PDB file of N, CA and C in Angstrom:
ATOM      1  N   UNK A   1     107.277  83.849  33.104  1.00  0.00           N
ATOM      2  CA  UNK A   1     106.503  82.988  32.306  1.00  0.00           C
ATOM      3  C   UNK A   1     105.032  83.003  32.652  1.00  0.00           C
ATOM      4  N   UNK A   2     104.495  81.868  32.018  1.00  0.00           N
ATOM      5  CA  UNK A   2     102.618  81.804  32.045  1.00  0.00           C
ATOM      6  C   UNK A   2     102.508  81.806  34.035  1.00  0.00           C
ATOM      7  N   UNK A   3     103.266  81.102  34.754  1.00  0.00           N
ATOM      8  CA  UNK A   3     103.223  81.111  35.956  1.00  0.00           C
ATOM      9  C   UNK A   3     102.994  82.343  37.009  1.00  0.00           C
ATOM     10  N   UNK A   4     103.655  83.142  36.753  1.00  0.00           N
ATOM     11  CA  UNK A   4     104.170  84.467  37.002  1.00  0.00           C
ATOM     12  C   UNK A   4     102.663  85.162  36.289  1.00  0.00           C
ATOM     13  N   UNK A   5     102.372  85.392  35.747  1.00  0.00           N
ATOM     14  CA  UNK A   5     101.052  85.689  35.096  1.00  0.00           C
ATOM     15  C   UNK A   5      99.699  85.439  36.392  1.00  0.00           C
ATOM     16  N   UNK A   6      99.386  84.219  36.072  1.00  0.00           N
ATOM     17  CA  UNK A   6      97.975  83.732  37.164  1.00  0.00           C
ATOM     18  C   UNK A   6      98.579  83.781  38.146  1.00  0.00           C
ATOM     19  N   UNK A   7      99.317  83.849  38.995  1.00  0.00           N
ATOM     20  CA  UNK A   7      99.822  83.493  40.259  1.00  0.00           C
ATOM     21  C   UNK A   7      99.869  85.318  40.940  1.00  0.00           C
ATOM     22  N   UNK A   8      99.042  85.797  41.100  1.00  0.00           N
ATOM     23  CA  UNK A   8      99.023  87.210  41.762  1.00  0.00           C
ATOM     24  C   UNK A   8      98.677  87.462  43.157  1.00  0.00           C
ATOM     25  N   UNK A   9      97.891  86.841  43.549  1.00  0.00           N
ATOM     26  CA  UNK A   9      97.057  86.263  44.572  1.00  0.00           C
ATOM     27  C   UNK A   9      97.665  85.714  45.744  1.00  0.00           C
ATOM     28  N   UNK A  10      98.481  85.749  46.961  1.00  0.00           N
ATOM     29  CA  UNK A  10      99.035  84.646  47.364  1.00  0.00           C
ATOM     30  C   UNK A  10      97.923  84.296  48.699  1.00  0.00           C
ATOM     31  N   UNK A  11      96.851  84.453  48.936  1.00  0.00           N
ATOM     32  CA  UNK A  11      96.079  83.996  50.091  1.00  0.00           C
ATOM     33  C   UNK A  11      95.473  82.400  49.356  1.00  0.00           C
ATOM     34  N   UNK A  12      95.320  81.860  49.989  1.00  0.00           N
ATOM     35  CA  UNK A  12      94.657  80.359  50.129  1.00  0.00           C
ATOM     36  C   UNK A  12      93.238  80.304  48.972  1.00  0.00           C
ATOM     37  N   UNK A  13      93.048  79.718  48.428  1.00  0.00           N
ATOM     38  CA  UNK A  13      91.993  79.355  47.149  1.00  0.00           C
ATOM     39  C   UNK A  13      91.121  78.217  47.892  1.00  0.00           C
ATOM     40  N   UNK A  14      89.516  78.124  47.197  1.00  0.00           N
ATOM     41  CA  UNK A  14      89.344  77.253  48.098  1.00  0.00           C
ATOM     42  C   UNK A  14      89.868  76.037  46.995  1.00  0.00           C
ATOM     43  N   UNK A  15      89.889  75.121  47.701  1.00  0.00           N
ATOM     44  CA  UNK A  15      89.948  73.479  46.957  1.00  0.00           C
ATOM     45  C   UNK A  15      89.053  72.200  47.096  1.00  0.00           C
ATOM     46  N   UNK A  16      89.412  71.955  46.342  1.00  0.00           N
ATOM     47  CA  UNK A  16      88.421  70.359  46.317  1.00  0.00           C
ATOM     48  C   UNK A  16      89.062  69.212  47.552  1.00  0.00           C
ATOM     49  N   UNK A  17      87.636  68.635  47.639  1.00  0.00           N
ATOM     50  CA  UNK A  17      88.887  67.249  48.464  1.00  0.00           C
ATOM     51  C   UNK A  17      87.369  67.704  49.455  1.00  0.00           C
ATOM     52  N   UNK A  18      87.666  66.953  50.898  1.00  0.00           N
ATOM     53  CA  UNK A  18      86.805  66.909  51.851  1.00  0.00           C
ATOM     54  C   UNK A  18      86.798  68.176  52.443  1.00  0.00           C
ATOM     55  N   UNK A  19      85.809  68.771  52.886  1.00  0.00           N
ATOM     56  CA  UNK A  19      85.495  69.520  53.425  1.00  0.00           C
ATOM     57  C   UNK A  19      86.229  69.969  55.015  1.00  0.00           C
ATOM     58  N   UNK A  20      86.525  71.350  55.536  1.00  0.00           N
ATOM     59  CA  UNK A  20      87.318  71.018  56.898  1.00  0.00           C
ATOM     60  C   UNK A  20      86.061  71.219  58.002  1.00  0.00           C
ATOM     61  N   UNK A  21      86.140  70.403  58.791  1.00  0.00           N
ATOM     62  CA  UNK A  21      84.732  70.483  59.708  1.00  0.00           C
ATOM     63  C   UNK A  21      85.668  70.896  61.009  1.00  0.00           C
ATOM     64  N   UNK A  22      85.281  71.823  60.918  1.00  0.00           N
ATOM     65  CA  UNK A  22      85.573  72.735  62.303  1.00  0.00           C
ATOM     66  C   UNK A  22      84.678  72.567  63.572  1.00  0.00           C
ATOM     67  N   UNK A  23      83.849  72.283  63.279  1.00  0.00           N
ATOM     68  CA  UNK A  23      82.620  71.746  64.068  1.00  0.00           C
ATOM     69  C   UNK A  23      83.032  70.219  64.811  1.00  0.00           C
ATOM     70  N   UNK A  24      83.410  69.609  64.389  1.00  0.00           N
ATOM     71  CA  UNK A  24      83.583  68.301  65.098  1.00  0.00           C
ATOM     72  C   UNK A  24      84.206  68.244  66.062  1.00  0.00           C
ATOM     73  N   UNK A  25      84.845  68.636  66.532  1.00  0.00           N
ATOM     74  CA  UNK A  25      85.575  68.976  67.799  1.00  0.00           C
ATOM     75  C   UNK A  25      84.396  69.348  69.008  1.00  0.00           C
ATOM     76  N   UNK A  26      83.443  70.249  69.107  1.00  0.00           N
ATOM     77  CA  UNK A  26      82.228  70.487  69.234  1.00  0.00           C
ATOM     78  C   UNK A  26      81.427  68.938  69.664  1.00  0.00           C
ATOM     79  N   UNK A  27      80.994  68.789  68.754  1.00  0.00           N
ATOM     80  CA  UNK A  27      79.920  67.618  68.114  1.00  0.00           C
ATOM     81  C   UNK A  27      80.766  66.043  68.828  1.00  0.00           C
ATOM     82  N   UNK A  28      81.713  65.936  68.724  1.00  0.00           N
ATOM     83  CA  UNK A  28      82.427  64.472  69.719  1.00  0.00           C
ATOM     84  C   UNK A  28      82.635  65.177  71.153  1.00  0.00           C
ATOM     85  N   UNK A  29      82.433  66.096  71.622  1.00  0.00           N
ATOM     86  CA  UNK A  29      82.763  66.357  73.124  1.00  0.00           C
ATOM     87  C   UNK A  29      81.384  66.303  73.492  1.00  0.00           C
ATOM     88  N   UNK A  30      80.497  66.908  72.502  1.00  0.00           N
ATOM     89  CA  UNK A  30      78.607  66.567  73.074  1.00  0.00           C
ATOM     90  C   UNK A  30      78.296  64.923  73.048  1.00  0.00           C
ATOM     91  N   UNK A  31      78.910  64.670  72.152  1.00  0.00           N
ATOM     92  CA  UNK A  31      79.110  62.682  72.020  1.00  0.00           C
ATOM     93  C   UNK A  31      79.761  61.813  73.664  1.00  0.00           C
ATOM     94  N   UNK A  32      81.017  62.768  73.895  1.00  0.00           N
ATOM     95  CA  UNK A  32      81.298  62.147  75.197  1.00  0.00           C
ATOM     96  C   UNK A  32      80.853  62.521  76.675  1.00  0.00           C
ATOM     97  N   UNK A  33      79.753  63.494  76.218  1.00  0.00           N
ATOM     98  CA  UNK A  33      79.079  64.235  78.002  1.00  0.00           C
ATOM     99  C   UNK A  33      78.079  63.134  77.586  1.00  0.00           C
ATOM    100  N   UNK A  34      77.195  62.778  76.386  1.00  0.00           N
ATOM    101  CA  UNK A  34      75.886  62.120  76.806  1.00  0.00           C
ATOM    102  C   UNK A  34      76.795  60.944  76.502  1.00  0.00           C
ATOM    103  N   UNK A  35      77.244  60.124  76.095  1.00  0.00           N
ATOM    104  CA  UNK A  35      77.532  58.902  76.424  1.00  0.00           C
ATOM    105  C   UNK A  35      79.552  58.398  76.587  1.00  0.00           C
ATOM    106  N   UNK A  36      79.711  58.640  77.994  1.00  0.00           N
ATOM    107  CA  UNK A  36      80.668  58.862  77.665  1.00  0.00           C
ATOM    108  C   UNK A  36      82.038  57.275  77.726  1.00  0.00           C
ATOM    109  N   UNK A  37      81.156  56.192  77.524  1.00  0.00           N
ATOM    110  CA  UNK A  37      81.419  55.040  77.172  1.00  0.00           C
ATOM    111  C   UNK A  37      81.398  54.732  75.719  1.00  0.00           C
ATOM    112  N   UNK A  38      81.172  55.892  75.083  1.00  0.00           N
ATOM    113  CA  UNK A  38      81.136  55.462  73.512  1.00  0.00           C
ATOM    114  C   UNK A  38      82.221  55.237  73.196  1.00  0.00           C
ATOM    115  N   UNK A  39      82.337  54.015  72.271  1.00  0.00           N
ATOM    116  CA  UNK A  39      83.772  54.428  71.117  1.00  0.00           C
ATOM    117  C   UNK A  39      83.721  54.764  69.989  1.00  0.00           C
ATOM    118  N   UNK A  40      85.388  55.126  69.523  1.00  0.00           N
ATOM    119  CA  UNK A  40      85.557  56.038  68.500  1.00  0.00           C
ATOM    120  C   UNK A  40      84.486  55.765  67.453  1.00  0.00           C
ATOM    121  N   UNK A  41      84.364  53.926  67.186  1.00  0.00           N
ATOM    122  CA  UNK A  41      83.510  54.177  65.704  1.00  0.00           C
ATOM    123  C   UNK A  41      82.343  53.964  66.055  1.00  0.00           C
ATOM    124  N   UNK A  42      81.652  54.424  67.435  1.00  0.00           N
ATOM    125  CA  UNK A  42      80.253  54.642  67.527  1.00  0.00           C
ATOM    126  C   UNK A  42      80.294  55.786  67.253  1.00  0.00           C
ATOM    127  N   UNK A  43      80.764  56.981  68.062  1.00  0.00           N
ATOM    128  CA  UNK A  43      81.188  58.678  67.494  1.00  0.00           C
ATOM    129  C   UNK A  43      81.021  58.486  66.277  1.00  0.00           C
ATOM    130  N   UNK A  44      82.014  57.914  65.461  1.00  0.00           N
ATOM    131  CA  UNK A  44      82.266  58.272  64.064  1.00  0.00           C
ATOM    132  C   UNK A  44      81.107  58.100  63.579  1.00  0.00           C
ATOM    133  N   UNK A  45      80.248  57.117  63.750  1.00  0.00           N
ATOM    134  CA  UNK A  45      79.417  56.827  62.973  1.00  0.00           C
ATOM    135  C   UNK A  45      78.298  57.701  62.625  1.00  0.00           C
ATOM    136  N   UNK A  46      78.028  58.358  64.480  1.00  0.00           N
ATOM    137  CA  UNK A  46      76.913  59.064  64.283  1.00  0.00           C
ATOM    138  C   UNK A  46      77.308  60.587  63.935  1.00  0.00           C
ATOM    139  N   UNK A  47      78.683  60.710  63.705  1.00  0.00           N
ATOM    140  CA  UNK A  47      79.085  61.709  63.133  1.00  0.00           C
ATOM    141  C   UNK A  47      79.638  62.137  61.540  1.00  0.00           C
ATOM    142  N   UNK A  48      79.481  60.825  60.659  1.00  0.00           N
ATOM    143  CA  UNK A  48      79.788  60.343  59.347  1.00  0.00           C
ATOM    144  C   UNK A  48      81.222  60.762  59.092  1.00  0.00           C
ATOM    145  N   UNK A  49      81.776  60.391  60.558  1.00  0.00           N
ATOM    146  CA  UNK A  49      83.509  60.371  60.519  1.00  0.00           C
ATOM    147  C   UNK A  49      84.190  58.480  60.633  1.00  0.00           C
ATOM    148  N   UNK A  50      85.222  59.318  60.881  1.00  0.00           N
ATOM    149  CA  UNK A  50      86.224  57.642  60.815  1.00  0.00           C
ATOM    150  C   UNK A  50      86.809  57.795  62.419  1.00  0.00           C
ATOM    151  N   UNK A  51      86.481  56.726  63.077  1.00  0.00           N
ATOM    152  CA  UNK A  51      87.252  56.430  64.220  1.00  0.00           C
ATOM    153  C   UNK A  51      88.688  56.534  64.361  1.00  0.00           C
ATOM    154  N   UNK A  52      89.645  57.099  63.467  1.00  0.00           N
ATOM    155  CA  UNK A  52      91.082  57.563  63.508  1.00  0.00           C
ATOM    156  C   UNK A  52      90.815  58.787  63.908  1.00  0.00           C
ATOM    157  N   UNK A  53      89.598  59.851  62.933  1.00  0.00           N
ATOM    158  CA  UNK A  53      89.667  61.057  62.947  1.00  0.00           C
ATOM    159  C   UNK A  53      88.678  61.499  64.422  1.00  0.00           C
ATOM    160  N   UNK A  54      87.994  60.652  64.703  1.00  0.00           N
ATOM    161  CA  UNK A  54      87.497  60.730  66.259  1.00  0.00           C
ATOM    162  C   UNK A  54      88.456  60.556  67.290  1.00  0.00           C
ATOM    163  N   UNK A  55      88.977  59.680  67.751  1.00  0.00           N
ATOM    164  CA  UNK A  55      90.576  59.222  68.154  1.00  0.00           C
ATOM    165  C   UNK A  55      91.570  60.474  67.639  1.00  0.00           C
ATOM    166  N   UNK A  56      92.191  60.931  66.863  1.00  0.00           N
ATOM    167  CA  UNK A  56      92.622  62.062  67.102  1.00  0.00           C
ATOM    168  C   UNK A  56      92.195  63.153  67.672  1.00  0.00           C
ATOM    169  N   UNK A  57      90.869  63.449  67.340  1.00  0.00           N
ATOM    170  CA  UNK A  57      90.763  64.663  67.999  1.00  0.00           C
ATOM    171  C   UNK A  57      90.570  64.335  69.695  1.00  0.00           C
ATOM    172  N   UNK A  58      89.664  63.607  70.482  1.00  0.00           N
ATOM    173  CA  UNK A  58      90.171  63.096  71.550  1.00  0.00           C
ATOM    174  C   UNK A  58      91.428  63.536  71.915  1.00  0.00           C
ATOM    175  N   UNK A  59      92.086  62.730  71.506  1.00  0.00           N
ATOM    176  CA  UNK A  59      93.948  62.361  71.862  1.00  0.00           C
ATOM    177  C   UNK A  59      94.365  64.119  72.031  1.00  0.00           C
ATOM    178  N   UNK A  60      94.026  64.992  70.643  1.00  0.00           N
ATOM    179  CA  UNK A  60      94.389  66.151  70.806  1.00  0.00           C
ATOM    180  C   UNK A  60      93.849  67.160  71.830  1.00  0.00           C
ATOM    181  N   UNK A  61      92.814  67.109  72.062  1.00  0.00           N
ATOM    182  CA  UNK A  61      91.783  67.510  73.119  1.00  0.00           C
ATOM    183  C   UNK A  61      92.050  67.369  74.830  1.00  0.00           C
ATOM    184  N   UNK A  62      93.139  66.490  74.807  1.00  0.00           N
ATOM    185  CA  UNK A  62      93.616  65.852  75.730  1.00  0.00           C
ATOM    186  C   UNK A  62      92.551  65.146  76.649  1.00  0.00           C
ATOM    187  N   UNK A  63      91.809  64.169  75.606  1.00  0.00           N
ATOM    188  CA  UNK A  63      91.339  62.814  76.326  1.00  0.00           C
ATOM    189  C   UNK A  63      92.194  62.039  76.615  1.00  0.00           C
ATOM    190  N   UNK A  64      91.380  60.790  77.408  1.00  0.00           N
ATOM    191  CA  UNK A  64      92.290  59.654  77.552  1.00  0.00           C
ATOM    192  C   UNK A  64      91.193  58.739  77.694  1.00  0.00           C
ATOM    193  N   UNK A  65      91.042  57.312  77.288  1.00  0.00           N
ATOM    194  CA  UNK A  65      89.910  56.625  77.420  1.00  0.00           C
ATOM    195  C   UNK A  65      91.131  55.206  78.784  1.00  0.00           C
ATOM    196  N   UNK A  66      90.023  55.584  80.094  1.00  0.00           N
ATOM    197  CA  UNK A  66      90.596  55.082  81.186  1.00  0.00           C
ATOM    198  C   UNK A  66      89.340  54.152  81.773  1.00  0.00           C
ATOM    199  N   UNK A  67      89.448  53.146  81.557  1.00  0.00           N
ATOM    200  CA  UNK A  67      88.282  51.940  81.725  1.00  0.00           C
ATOM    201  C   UNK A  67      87.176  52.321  81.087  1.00  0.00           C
ATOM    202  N   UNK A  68      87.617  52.199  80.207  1.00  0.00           N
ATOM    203  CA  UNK A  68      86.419  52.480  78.913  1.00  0.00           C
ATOM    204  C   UNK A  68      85.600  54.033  78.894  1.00  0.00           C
ATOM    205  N   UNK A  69      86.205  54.761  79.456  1.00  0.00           N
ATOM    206  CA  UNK A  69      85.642  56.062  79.822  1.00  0.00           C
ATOM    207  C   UNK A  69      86.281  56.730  79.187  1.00  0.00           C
ATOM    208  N   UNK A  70      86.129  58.074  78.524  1.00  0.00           N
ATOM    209  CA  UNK A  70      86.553  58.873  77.971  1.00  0.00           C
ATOM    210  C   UNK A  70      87.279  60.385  79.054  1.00  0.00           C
ATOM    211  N   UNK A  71      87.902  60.234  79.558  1.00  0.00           N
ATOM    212  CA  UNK A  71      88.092  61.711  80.392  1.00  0.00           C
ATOM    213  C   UNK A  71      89.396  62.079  80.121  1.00  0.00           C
ATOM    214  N   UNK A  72      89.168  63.739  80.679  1.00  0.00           N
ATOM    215  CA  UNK A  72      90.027  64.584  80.317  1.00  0.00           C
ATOM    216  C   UNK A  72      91.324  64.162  81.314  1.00  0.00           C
ATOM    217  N   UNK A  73      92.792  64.507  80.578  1.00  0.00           N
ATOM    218  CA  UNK A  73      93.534  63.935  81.243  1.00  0.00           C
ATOM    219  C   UNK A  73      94.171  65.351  81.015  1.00  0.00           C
TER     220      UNK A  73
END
């Protein structure tokens, strides 16, 4: 059918929606060497992210925030 037609292609298209910032991962670890008492929605802020998506990457990064400090665990 019409499907089978456009569908030739099978690598990734780009799409709409938010952008993937590959960079931030980067950009919140330079956030926690100069201040490393910040929290997530100070990061976020000065990074025009959301303190979940700061907080995850942390968490994934294998931070740990241990008396208000951010270090690697």
């Amino acid at each position: 059918g019409e499907l089978n037609r456009r569908c030739t292609d099978l690598s990734d298209a780009l799409r709409s929606g938010r952008p993937l910032h590959e960079y931030i991962d980067d950009e919140i670890l330079t956030w926690i060497k100069v201040d490393p008492y910040a929290s997530c929605r100070e990061i976020a802020s000065k990074l025009g992210s959301s303190g979940a998506t700061v907080h995850g990457s942390l968490t994934e990064l294998g931070y740990k925030n241990y008396s208000l400090t951010w270090v690697p665990h």
